[in-house]
Amino acid sequence: MAHDGAYRIYLGTYTGTEAAAGGIRALRADRRGAVRDDGLLAELADPSFLAASPDGGALYAVSEQDDGEVAAFAVRPDGSLAELGRRSSGGAAPCHLSVHPSGEYLFTANYGSGTVAVHPVELGGALGEPCDVVRHRGRGPNPQRQESPHAHQVLPDPSGRFVFAVDLGTDSVHGYGFDPLTGRLTPREQVRTRPGAGPRHLAFHPDGERAYLISELESSVTEFGYDGSTGALRAEQSLSTLPPGYGRPNLAAELVITPDGRFAIASNRGHDSLAVFSLDSADGEFRLVEIVSAGVAAPRHIALSPAGDVLFAGGQDSDAVQPFALAEDGRLTPLGRPEPVPSPVCLLPAVG
């Protein structure tokens, strides 16, 4: 971290007016959460999700195209990026990726084809050809959004023994065993959500005993018990991300859990708001704290500062990022005005 407490936020942006091919931008944030646009770092078509290696030395991005790709970048000491190469994502329209805790494998979810791919990570952070690709099957009741499988996220559990793929099209979370020697996935369990819920992203609680699932089409967050010894998820309670009586269209988007495990924060596109949930109330109940305006239109992605005390909301439709202070009681307060940036769809804060 810089002496003044400043840090960089890598930003995935859809194709816009400034860079015809879209690309990865940088924001600079100070210790109070104020941000400024530092410009384009790398050209890449529609890098809608970013992930960093465990040591921060490499950055990975999807290129959400019909002929999907994943790109690898070395992170230079000054935070700039040097491309290491690109590989096929193993499917169409990749929309999420994550790195194994060992740093030795990259997982990619392909929304268009309903596939999940595994790439080995080579010395220096470059990617090898896929060593495994699995395809989901099935559909859901929504004919516009669930006509086929749509893998929307893939991530390992904290131990790296199990991998979970969230499929919006089949209303399922697919659980896999993972072999770190071969890089192959073995199907274990398919956890079903309510029909038409459209699950989008899963987040593990720091205690390793819980996980939380945000469902895009239903606008809900579901708490799961998690058994790290078997990789089993057990649904417990679901809460809406919307206020009572809200009847207009909404698509829930991202879910983050604070580093201390006390709160989960979800974003809504349509209602254009942020819902804060308490995860450690005195009686053990999972409950809503508040719903506040996101200050931007269509907050597709949200992210927490390295210290966990500032939340950033990226407004895809308003071309801006809004920072919020996160108080001890979980409540959010806007920090200044939104910073203009073209079509922000993923934010990845990094130290340094």
PDB file of N, CA and C in Angstrom, residues 219 240 242-250 270-271:
ATOM      1  N   SER A 219     -34.586 -11.688  -7.172  1.00  0.00           N
ATOM      2  CA  SER A 219     -34.146 -10.588  -6.307  1.00  0.00           C
ATOM      3  C   SER A 219     -34.150 -11.030  -4.843  1.00  0.00           C
ATOM      4  N   SER A 240     -35.664 -11.043   0.592  1.00  0.00           N
ATOM      5  CA  SER A 240     -35.727 -10.215  -0.601  1.00  0.00           C
ATOM      6  C   SER A 240     -34.693  -9.099  -0.531  1.00  0.00           C
ATOM      7  N   LEU A 242     -35.376  -6.345  -2.090  1.00  0.00           N
ATOM      8  CA  LEU A 242     -36.220  -5.198  -2.427  1.00  0.00           C
ATOM      9  C   LEU A 242     -37.136  -4.827  -1.263  1.00  0.00           C
ATOM     10  N   PRO A 243     -37.583  -3.571  -1.202  1.00  0.00           N
ATOM     11  CA  PRO A 243     -38.542  -3.182  -0.171  1.00  0.00           C
ATOM     12  C   PRO A 243     -39.906  -3.785  -0.447  1.00  0.00           C
ATOM     13  N   PRO A 244     -40.732  -3.995   0.586  1.00  0.00           N
ATOM     14  CA  PRO A 244     -42.073  -4.554   0.380  1.00  0.00           C
ATOM     15  C   PRO A 244     -42.886  -3.679  -0.572  1.00  0.00           C
ATOM     16  N   GLY A 245     -43.595  -4.356  -1.486  1.00  0.00           N
ATOM     17  CA  GLY A 245     -44.486  -3.639  -2.382  1.00  0.00           C
ATOM     18  C   GLY A 245     -43.857  -3.145  -3.663  1.00  0.00           C
ATOM     19  N   TYR A 246     -42.541  -3.304  -3.808  1.00  0.00           N
ATOM     20  CA  TYR A 246     -41.916  -2.858  -5.053  1.00  0.00           C
ATOM     21  C   TYR A 246     -42.258  -3.853  -6.158  1.00  0.00           C
ATOM     22  N   GLY A 247     -42.941  -3.371  -7.194  1.00  0.00           N
ATOM     23  CA  GLY A 247     -43.448  -4.295  -8.202  1.00  0.00           C
ATOM     24  C   GLY A 247     -42.883  -4.114  -9.591  1.00  0.00           C
ATOM     25  N   ARG A 248     -41.956  -3.200  -9.770  1.00  0.00           N
ATOM     26  CA  ARG A 248     -41.402  -2.973 -11.101  1.00  0.00           C
ATOM     27  C   ARG A 248     -40.237  -3.933 -11.372  1.00  0.00           C
ATOM     28  N   PRO A 249     -39.786  -4.033 -12.634  1.00  0.00           N
ATOM     29  CA  PRO A 249     -38.707  -4.980 -12.954  1.00  0.00           C
ATOM     30  C   PRO A 249     -37.426  -4.679 -12.185  1.00  0.00           C
ATOM     31  N   ASN A 250     -36.758  -5.740 -11.768  1.00  0.00           N
ATOM     32  CA  ASN A 250     -35.479  -5.609 -11.067  1.00  0.00           C
ATOM     33  C   ASN A 250     -34.655  -6.854 -11.318  1.00  0.00           C
ATOM     34  N   GLY A 270     -32.531  -1.764 -11.513  1.00  0.00           N
ATOM     35  CA  GLY A 270     -33.953  -1.516 -11.704  1.00  0.00           C
ATOM     36  C   GLY A 270     -34.407  -0.641 -10.550  1.00  0.00           C
ATOM     37  N   HIS A 271     -34.356  -1.191  -9.354  1.00  0.00           N
ATOM     38  CA  HIS A 271     -34.556  -0.388  -8.149  1.00  0.00           C
ATOM     39  C   HIS A 271     -33.333   0.492  -7.899  1.00  0.00           C
TER      40      HIS A 271
END
